[in-house]
C-alpha cells in the first residue's frame, strides 16, 4: 500500500508539472504563433538565424519564469506585486514600473486576442463581427471567474488541441514547400552570419514582451509551494520544448514560404493564412481556423485571469461582497476595456507597442531576475 501511495503522489506531481507547463504554452500561442505576424517580425526577418533566435528566446522566457516562480514560492509571496518588491528591494517602488508594464501589456494583448478571435469567427462562419466580439468576450469572462484551477484545466485541453493542429497544419506546409534543404543552403550562402546579432537582440525583445505571462504563471505555479523537487524548473523545462516546438514549426514553415507571402499584397499582415490560402487545401484552412481561434482565446483567458488574480483581494473591490462577485466585476472590466480599445482602431499602436514593451522588459525584468533574482534564491 505504501508503494502505491508513493506512486500516486509521483504521478500527481508529474501531472501538475505538465499542467503548469501547458498554461504557458497555451497563453503564449495567441501572442506568439497564431497569426504569423510576430514570427515574421522577430524571427523570419533574420533568415536561418531566426531558428536559433526563437530557441534562445524560449530559453530566456522559460528560464526567467522558473526563477520568478521559485522566488515567489520560496518566500511564500502572495502576489506579483510582492514578488517584484522582493526582487527590487531596497528600491521597492520600482515595482510600480512593472505594474504599468503589466497593465499596458494585458490591455494590448487581450484587445488583440479578442478582436482576432472575433475576426476569425466572422471569417469562417460569416457571423457579424460585433456579435463575435460579444461571444468571445463572454467565453473569456466565464473562463476567468472560477479561479486558477479552471484556467489550468482549460489551458491544458486547449494547449493539447493547439499542439495537434500545429503539427498537422504547419507540418503539411513544410512538406509542400519542396526542397527545404536547398532553400536553407541558398539562404546561408547569401546571408552568412550577418543576421546573427539582430537575431540575438530580437530573442531578448520577444522574450521581454512575453514577460506579461509572469503573473499568470505565479498564480498557477503556487501549487508547487512546499515542494523540494524543483517543480518550477521542471515545469518550465517541459514548457521550453512545447513552446520551441510550436514556435519553431511556425517559423520554419514561414521561412520556406517567405517569397510567397512577402510578394502577396498585405500578405505579411497574416502570413500564415496567406501561405495556407496559396496551397488551396480547404481542410487545412479549417485546421488553421481552429488553431487561430484556440490560440487567441487561450491567451485572452490567461491574461485576463492574471489581472483578476492581482486585484481580487485588493481594496479596489473591497465593497463587493463575495470573491466570486469580485472576479466577475474585475473580469468584466478588463474585457470591456479591451474590447473598446480594439474597436477604437488602435491595432497598429498595439502592434508596435509590443516592441517598446519588450525593450523595457529586458532591463526591468529579464536582467534583474537573471542576476538579483538568482542571488536572492540562493541566499534565502
CSV table of C-alpha atoms in Angstrom, one decimal:
chain,number,residue,atom,x,y,z
A,1,UNK,CA,0.0,0.0,0.0
A,2,UNK,CA,2.8,2.3,0.8
A,3,UNK,CA,4.4,1.8,-2.6
A,4,UNK,CA,1.0,2.5,-4.3
A,5,UNK,CA,0.7,5.8,-2.4
A,6,UNK,CA,4.1,6.9,-3.4
A,7,UNK,CA,3.5,6.0,-7.0
A,8,UNK,CA,0.2,8.0,-7.0
A,9,UNK,CA,1.9,11.1,-5.4
A,10,UNK,CA,4.6,10.9,-8.1
A,11,UNK,CA,2.0,10.7,-10.9
A,12,UNK,CA,0.1,13.7,-9.4
A,13,UNK,CA,3.3,15.7,-9.2
A,14,UNK,CA,4.1,15.0,-12.9
A,15,UNK,CA,0.6,15.9,-13.9
A,16,UNK,CA,0.8,19.2,-12.1
A,17,UNK,CA,4.2,20.0,-13.6
A,18,UNK,CA,2.9,19.3,-17.1
A,19,UNK,CA,-0.3,21.3,-16.4
A,20,UNK,CA,1.6,24.4,-15.4
A,21,UNK,CA,3.9,24.0,-18.5
A,22,UNK,CA,0.8,23.8,-20.7
A,23,UNK,CA,-0.6,27.0,-19.3
A,24,UNK,CA,2.4,29.0,-20.6
A,25,UNK,CA,2.2,27.2,-23.9
A,26,UNK,CA,-1.5,28.0,-24.4
A,27,UNK,CA,-1.1,31.6,-23.3
A,28,UNK,CA,2.0,32.2,-25.5
A,29,UNK,CA,0.3,30.7,-28.5
A,30,UNK,CA,-2.1,33.6,-29.1
A,31,UNK,CA,0.6,36.3,-29.0
A,32,UNK,CA,3.3,34.1,-30.3
A,33,UNK,CA,2.4,32.0,-33.3
A,34,UNK,CA,-1.3,32.2,-34.1
A,35,UNK,CA,-1.2,34.7,-36.9
A,36,UNK,CA,2.4,34.5,-38.1
A,37,UNK,CA,2.8,38.3,-37.8
A,38,UNK,CA,5.0,38.1,-34.7
A,39,UNK,CA,7.1,35.3,-36.2
A,40,UNK,CA,7.7,37.3,-39.3
A,41,UNK,CA,8.6,40.5,-37.4
A,42,UNK,CA,11.0,38.9,-34.9
A,43,UNK,CA,12.4,35.7,-36.4
A,44,UNK,CA,11.7,35.2,-40.2
A,45,UNK,CA,13.3,38.5,-40.9
A,46,UNK,CA,16.6,37.1,-39.6
A,47,UNK,CA,16.7,34.2,-42.1
A,48,UNK,CA,18.2,30.9,-40.9
A,49,UNK,CA,19.4,32.7,-37.7
A,50,UNK,CA,15.8,33.1,-36.8
A,51,UNK,CA,15.6,29.5,-35.8
A,52,UNK,CA,18.4,29.9,-33.3
A,53,UNK,CA,16.8,33.2,-32.2
A,54,UNK,CA,13.5,31.6,-31.3
A,55,UNK,CA,15.1,28.8,-29.3
A,56,UNK,CA,17.2,31.3,-27.4
A,57,UNK,CA,14.1,33.4,-26.8
A,58,UNK,CA,12.1,30.5,-25.4
A,59,UNK,CA,15.1,29.6,-23.2
A,60,UNK,CA,15.2,33.1,-21.8
A,61,UNK,CA,11.4,33.2,-21.3
A,62,UNK,CA,11.0,29.9,-19.5
A,63,UNK,CA,14.2,30.4,-17.5
A,64,UNK,CA,13.1,33.7,-16.0
A,65,UNK,CA,9.6,32.4,-15.3
A,66,UNK,CA,11.1,29.5,-13.5
A,67,UNK,CA,13.3,31.9,-11.4
A,68,UNK,CA,10.2,34.1,-10.7
A,69,UNK,CA,8.1,31.1,-9.6
A,70,UNK,CA,10.9,29.8,-7.4
A,71,UNK,CA,11.4,33.2,-5.7
A,72,UNK,CA,7.7,33.6,-5.3
A,73,UNK,CA,7.2,30.1,-3.7
A,74,UNK,CA,10.4,30.2,-1.6
A,75,UNK,CA,9.4,33.3,0.3
A,76,UNK,CA,5.7,32.4,0.4
A,77,UNK,CA,4.6,35.5,-1.5
A,78,UNK,CA,1.0,36.1,-2.5
A,79,UNK,CA,1.0,38.4,-5.5
A,80,UNK,CA,3.3,39.5,-8.3
A,81,UNK,CA,3.4,42.9,-6.5
A,82,UNK,CA,5.1,41.3,-3.5
A,83,UNK,CA,7.4,39.4,-5.9
A,84,UNK,CA,8.8,42.5,-7.6
A,85,UNK,CA,9.0,44.4,-4.3
A,86,UNK,CA,11.2,41.5,-3.1
A,87,UNK,CA,13.2,41.5,-6.3
A,88,UNK,CA,13.8,45.3,-6.3
A,89,UNK,CA,14.4,45.7,-2.6
A,90,UNK,CA,15.6,48.1,-1.2
A,91,UNK,CA,14.2,50.0,-4.2
A,92,UNK,CA,10.7,48.6,-3.6
A,93,UNK,CA,8.9,51.4,-5.5
A,94,UNK,CA,10.4,50.2,-8.8
A,95,UNK,CA,7.6,47.6,-8.6
A,96,UNK,CA,5.2,50.3,-9.8
A,97,UNK,CA,7.0,50.4,-13.2
A,98,UNK,CA,6.3,46.7,-13.6
A,99,UNK,CA,2.6,47.4,-12.7
A,100,UNK,CA,2.5,49.9,-15.5
A,101,UNK,CA,4.2,47.5,-17.9
A,102,UNK,CA,1.7,44.7,-16.9
A,103,UNK,CA,-1.4,46.8,-17.3
A,104,UNK,CA,-0.4,48.1,-20.7
A,105,UNK,CA,0.6,44.7,-22.0
A,106,UNK,CA,-2.6,43.0,-20.7
A,107,UNK,CA,-4.8,45.6,-22.3
A,108,UNK,CA,-2.9,45.4,-25.6
A,109,UNK,CA,-2.7,41.6,-25.6
A,110,UNK,CA,-6.4,40.9,-24.6
A,111,UNK,CA,-7.6,43.6,-27.1
A,112,UNK,CA,-5.7,41.9,-30.0
A,113,UNK,CA,-6.8,38.4,-28.9
A,114,UNK,CA,-10.5,39.2,-28.6
A,115,UNK,CA,-10.5,41.2,-31.9
A,116,UNK,CA,-8.5,38.5,-33.6
A,117,UNK,CA,-10.7,35.7,-32.4
A,118,UNK,CA,-13.8,37.6,-33.4
A,119,UNK,CA,-12.4,38.2,-36.8
A,120,UNK,CA,-11.7,34.5,-37.2
A,121,UNK,CA,-15.2,33.5,-36.3
A,122,UNK,CA,-16.6,36.1,-38.7
A,123,UNK,CA,-14.3,35.0,-41.5
A,124,UNK,CA,-15.0,31.2,-41.1
A,125,UNK,CA,-18.7,31.3,-40.2
A,126,UNK,CA,-19.9,34.6,-41.7
A,127,UNK,CA,-21.1,35.9,-38.4
A,128,UNK,CA,-21.4,39.6,-37.6
A,129,UNK,CA,-18.1,40.9,-36.2
A,130,UNK,CA,-19.7,42.6,-33.2
A,131,UNK,CA,-21.7,39.6,-32.3
A,132,UNK,CA,-18.5,37.6,-32.4
A,133,UNK,CA,-16.8,40.0,-30.1
A,134,UNK,CA,-19.6,39.6,-27.6
A,135,UNK,CA,-19.4,35.8,-27.8
A,136,UNK,CA,-15.6,35.7,-27.4
A,137,UNK,CA,-15.8,38.2,-24.5
A,138,UNK,CA,-18.4,36.1,-22.7
A,139,UNK,CA,-16.3,33.0,-23.2
A,140,UNK,CA,-13.2,34.7,-21.7
A,141,UNK,CA,-15.4,36.1,-18.9
A,142,UNK,CA,-16.8,32.8,-17.8
A,143,UNK,CA,-13.4,31.1,-18.1
A,144,UNK,CA,-11.7,33.6,-15.7
A,145,UNK,CA,-14.2,33.9,-12.9
A,146,UNK,CA,-13.7,30.4,-11.4
A,147,UNK,CA,-10.0,30.8,-10.4
A,148,UNK,CA,-6.6,29.3,-11.3
A,149,UNK,CA,-7.8,25.7,-11.3
A,150,UNK,CA,-10.3,26.4,-14.1
A,151,UNK,CA,-7.7,28.3,-16.1
A,152,UNK,CA,-5.2,25.4,-15.7
A,153,UNK,CA,-7.8,22.9,-16.8
A,154,UNK,CA,-8.9,25.0,-19.8
A,155,UNK,CA,-5.4,25.8,-20.8
A,156,UNK,CA,-4.4,22.1,-20.7
A,157,UNK,CA,-7.1,21.0,-23.1
A,158,UNK,CA,-6.7,24.0,-25.4
A,159,UNK,CA,-2.9,23.6,-25.4
A,160,UNK,CA,-3.2,19.9,-26.3
A,161,UNK,CA,-5.5,20.7,-29.2
A,162,UNK,CA,-3.3,23.5,-30.4
A,163,UNK,CA,-0.2,21.2,-30.4
A,164,UNK,CA,-2.0,18.6,-32.5
A,165,UNK,CA,-3.3,21.2,-35.0
A,166,UNK,CA,0.1,22.9,-35.3
A,167,UNK,CA,1.7,19.6,-36.1
A,168,UNK,CA,-0.8,18.9,-38.8
A,169,UNK,CA,-1.1,22.3,-40.5
A,170,UNK,CA,2.5,23.5,-40.2
A,171,UNK,CA,3.9,20.1,-40.9
A,172,UNK,CA,1.9,19.9,-44.1
A,173,UNK,CA,3.0,23.4,-45.1
A,174,UNK,CA,6.7,22.4,-44.7
A,175,UNK,CA,6.3,19.3,-46.7
A,176,UNK,CA,4.6,21.2,-49.6
A,177,UNK,CA,7.4,23.7,-49.7
A,178,UNK,CA,9.6,21.3,-51.7
A,179,UNK,CA,13.4,21.1,-51.3
A,180,UNK,CA,13.7,22.7,-47.9
A,181,UNK,CA,17.4,21.8,-47.6
A,182,UNK,CA,18.2,23.7,-50.8
A,183,UNK,CA,16.2,26.7,-49.7
A,184,UNK,CA,18.2,27.0,-46.4
A,185,UNK,CA,21.5,26.3,-48.2
A,186,UNK,CA,20.9,29.2,-50.5
A,187,UNK,CA,19.9,31.5,-47.6
A,188,UNK,CA,23.0,30.6,-45.7
A,189,UNK,CA,25.3,31.3,-48.7
A,190,UNK,CA,23.6,34.7,-49.2
A,191,UNK,CA,23.4,35.8,-45.5
A,192,UNK,CA,26.2,34.0,-43.7
A,193,UNK,CA,26.3,35.2,-40.1
A,194,UNK,CA,25.3,38.8,-40.9
A,195,UNK,CA,21.8,38.5,-39.3
A,196,UNK,CA,23.1,36.8,-36.2
A,197,UNK,CA,23.5,40.0,-34.0
A,198,UNK,CA,19.9,41.1,-34.9
A,199,UNK,CA,18.6,37.6,-34.2
A,200,UNK,CA,20.1,37.6,-30.7
A,201,UNK,CA,18.7,41.0,-29.9
A,202,UNK,CA,15.2,40.0,-31.2
A,203,UNK,CA,15.3,37.0,-29.0
A,204,UNK,CA,15.6,39.2,-25.9
A,205,UNK,CA,13.0,41.6,-27.2
A,206,UNK,CA,10.5,38.9,-27.9
A,207,UNK,CA,11.1,37.2,-24.5
A,208,UNK,CA,10.7,40.7,-23.0
A,209,UNK,CA,7.2,41.4,-24.0
A,210,UNK,CA,6.2,37.8,-23.4
A,211,UNK,CA,7.0,38.5,-19.7
A,212,UNK,CA,3.4,39.6,-19.4
A,213,UNK,CA,2.8,35.9,-18.7
A,214,UNK,CA,4.6,36.1,-15.4
A,215,UNK,CA,1.7,37.0,-13.1
A,216,UNK,CA,-0.5,34.1,-14.5
A,217,UNK,CA,2.4,31.7,-14.1
A,218,UNK,CA,3.0,32.8,-10.5
A,219,UNK,CA,-0.6,32.1,-9.6
A,220,UNK,CA,-0.7,28.7,-11.3
A,221,UNK,CA,2.8,27.8,-10.1
A,222,UNK,CA,1.8,28.4,-6.5
A,223,UNK,CA,0.7,24.8,-6.3
A,224,UNK,CA,4.5,24.0,-6.1
A,225,UNK,CA,4.8,25.8,-2.7
A,226,UNK,CA,6.4,23.5,-0.2
A,227,UNK,CA,7.8,21.1,-2.8
A,228,UNK,CA,11.5,20.4,-2.8
A,229,UNK,CA,11.9,18.7,-6.1
A,230,UNK,CA,12.4,21.9,-8.3
A,231,UNK,CA,9.0,21.6,-9.7
A,232,UNK,CA,9.1,25.1,-11.1
A,233,UNK,CA,12.3,24.3,-13.1
A,234,UNK,CA,10.9,21.0,-14.3
A,235,UNK,CA,7.6,22.6,-15.5
A,236,UNK,CA,9.4,25.4,-17.4
A,237,UNK,CA,11.9,22.8,-18.9
A,238,UNK,CA,8.9,21.0,-20.3
A,239,UNK,CA,7.3,24.3,-21.4
A,240,UNK,CA,10.5,25.2,-23.2
A,241,UNK,CA,10.2,22.2,-25.5
A,242,UNK,CA,6.4,22.8,-26.0
A,243,UNK,CA,6.9,26.4,-27.0
A,244,UNK,CA,10.0,25.9,-29.1
A,245,UNK,CA,8.2,23.1,-31.0
A,246,UNK,CA,5.1,25.3,-31.7
A,247,UNK,CA,7.0,28.5,-32.5
A,248,UNK,CA,9.7,26.5,-34.4
A,249,UNK,CA,7.1,24.8,-36.7
A,250,UNK,CA,5.5,28.2,-37.5
A,251,UNK,CA,8.8,30.0,-38.2
A,252,UNK,CA,10.2,27.1,-40.2
A,253,UNK,CA,7.1,27.0,-42.4
A,254,UNK,CA,7.1,30.7,-43.0
A,255,UNK,CA,10.8,30.7,-43.9
A,256,UNK,CA,10.0,28.1,-46.5
A,257,UNK,CA,7.3,30.3,-48.0
A,258,UNK,CA,8.7,33.7,-47.4
A,259,UNK,CA,8.9,34.5,-51.1
A,260,UNK,CA,5.2,33.8,-51.4
A,261,UNK,CA,3.7,35.9,-48.6
A,262,UNK,CA,6.1,38.8,-48.9
A,263,UNK,CA,5.1,39.2,-52.6
A,264,UNK,CA,1.3,39.0,-51.9
A,265,UNK,CA,-0.5,42.3,-51.2
A,266,UNK,CA,-1.0,42.6,-47.4
A,267,UNK,CA,0.5,39.0,-47.1
A,268,UNK,CA,2.8,40.0,-44.3
A,269,UNK,CA,-0.2,41.0,-42.1
A,270,UNK,CA,-1.4,37.4,-41.7
A,271,UNK,CA,1.4,35.5,-43.3
A,272,UNK,CA,0.3,32.0,-42.1
A,273,UNK,CA,-3.2,32.4,-43.6
A,274,UNK,CA,-1.7,33.8,-46.8
A,275,UNK,CA,0.6,30.7,-47.2
A,276,UNK,CA,-2.3,28.2,-46.4
A,277,UNK,CA,-4.6,30.0,-48.9
A,278,UNK,CA,-1.8,29.7,-51.5
A,279,UNK,CA,-1.9,25.9,-51.1
A,280,UNK,CA,-5.6,25.9,-51.8
A,281,UNK,CA,-6.3,23.0,-49.4
A,282,UNK,CA,-9.7,23.6,-47.8
A,283,UNK,CA,-9.3,21.2,-44.9
A,284,UNK,CA,-6.0,22.8,-44.0
A,285,UNK,CA,-7.7,26.2,-43.7
A,286,UNK,CA,-10.2,24.6,-41.3
A,287,UNK,CA,-7.5,23.2,-39.1
A,288,UNK,CA,-5.7,26.6,-39.1
A,289,UNK,CA,-9.0,28.3,-38.2
A,290,UNK,CA,-9.2,26.0,-35.1
A,291,UNK,CA,-5.5,26.9,-34.2
A,292,UNK,CA,-6.1,30.6,-34.6
A,293,UNK,CA,-9.3,30.6,-32.5
A,294,UNK,CA,-7.9,28.4,-29.7
A,295,UNK,CA,-4.6,30.4,-29.5
A,296,UNK,CA,-6.3,33.8,-29.3
A,297,UNK,CA,-8.9,32.7,-26.9
A,298,UNK,CA,-6.5,30.9,-24.6
A,299,UNK,CA,-4.2,34.0,-24.5
A,300,UNK,CA,-7.2,36.2,-23.6
A,301,UNK,CA,-8.2,33.8,-20.9
A,302,UNK,CA,-4.9,33.5,-19.1
A,303,UNK,CA,-4.0,37.2,-19.3
A,304,UNK,CA,-7.4,38.3,-18.1
A,305,UNK,CA,-7.1,35.9,-15.2
A,306,UNK,CA,-3.8,37.4,-14.2
A,307,UNK,CA,-5.4,40.8,-13.9
A,308,UNK,CA,-8.3,39.3,-11.9
A,309,UNK,CA,-5.9,37.4,-9.6
A,310,UNK,CA,-4.0,40.6,-8.9
A,311,UNK,CA,-7.0,42.7,-7.7
A,312,UNK,CA,-9.5,40.2,-6.3
A,313,UNK,CA,-8.2,40.7,-2.7
A,314,UNK,CA,-7.4,44.4,-3.0
A,315,UNK,CA,-9.2,47.5,-1.7
A,316,UNK,CA,-10.3,48.3,-5.2
A,317,UNK,CA,-13.2,45.8,-4.9
A,318,UNK,CA,-13.4,45.8,-1.1
A,319,UNK,CA,-17.1,46.7,-1.2
A,320,UNK,CA,-18.0,43.8,-3.4
A,321,UNK,CA,-19.3,41.1,-1.0
A,322,UNK,CA,-18.1,37.8,-2.3
A,323,UNK,CA,-14.9,36.5,-4.0
A,324,UNK,CA,-16.9,35.2,-7.0
A,325,UNK,CA,-18.6,38.6,-7.5
A,326,UNK,CA,-15.2,40.4,-7.3
A,327,UNK,CA,-13.9,38.1,-10.0
A,328,UNK,CA,-16.9,38.9,-12.1
A,329,UNK,CA,-16.5,42.6,-11.7
A,330,UNK,CA,-12.8,42.6,-12.5
A,331,UNK,CA,-13.1,40.2,-15.4
A,332,UNK,CA,-15.9,42.3,-16.9
A,333,UNK,CA,-13.9,45.5,-16.5
A,334,UNK,CA,-10.8,44.3,-18.3
A,335,UNK,CA,-12.7,42.6,-21.1
A,336,UNK,CA,-15.0,45.6,-21.8
A,337,UNK,CA,-12.0,48.0,-21.7
A,338,UNK,CA,-10.0,45.7,-24.1
A,339,UNK,CA,-13.0,45.5,-26.5
A,340,UNK,CA,-13.5,49.2,-26.5
A,341,UNK,CA,-9.8,49.8,-27.3
A,342,UNK,CA,-9.8,47.2,-30.1
A,343,UNK,CA,-12.9,48.9,-31.6
A,344,UNK,CA,-11.1,52.2,-31.5
A,345,UNK,CA,-8.8,51.4,-34.4
A,346,UNK,CA,-5.7,51.2,-32.2
A,347,UNK,CA,-4.5,47.9,-33.6
A,348,UNK,CA,-1.4,49.4,-35.2
A,349,UNK,CA,-0.4,51.2,-32.0
A,350,UNK,CA,-1.0,47.9,-30.1
A,351,UNK,CA,1.2,46.0,-32.6
A,352,UNK,CA,4.1,48.4,-32.4
A,353,UNK,CA,3.7,48.7,-28.6
A,354,UNK,CA,4.9,45.1,-28.2
A,355,UNK,CA,8.3,46.1,-29.4
A,356,UNK,CA,8.7,49.0,-27.0
A,357,UNK,CA,7.4,47.0,-24.1
A,358,UNK,CA,10.0,44.3,-25.0
A,359,UNK,CA,12.8,46.8,-24.8
A,360,UNK,CA,11.6,48.0,-21.4
A,361,UNK,CA,11.3,44.4,-20.1
A,362,UNK,CA,14.9,43.5,-20.9
A,363,UNK,CA,16.1,46.0,-18.3
A,364,UNK,CA,13.1,45.9,-16.0
A,365,UNK,CA,12.5,42.1,-15.7
A,366,UNK,CA,14.9,39.9,-17.6
A,367,UNK,CA,18.3,41.2,-16.3
A,368,UNK,CA,17.1,41.7,-12.6
A,369,UNK,CA,15.7,38.2,-12.4
A,370,UNK,CA,18.8,36.6,-14.0
A,371,UNK,CA,21.0,38.4,-11.6
A,372,UNK,CA,19.4,39.7,-8.4
A,373,UNK,CA,16.6,37.0,-8.5
A,374,UNK,CA,19.0,34.1,-8.7
A,375,UNK,CA,21.2,35.6,-5.9
A,376,UNK,CA,18.2,36.0,-3.6
A,377,UNK,CA,17.0,32.4,-4.2
A,378,UNK,CA,20.5,31.1,-3.3
A,379,UNK,CA,20.8,33.4,-0.3
A,380,UNK,CA,17.5,32.5,1.1
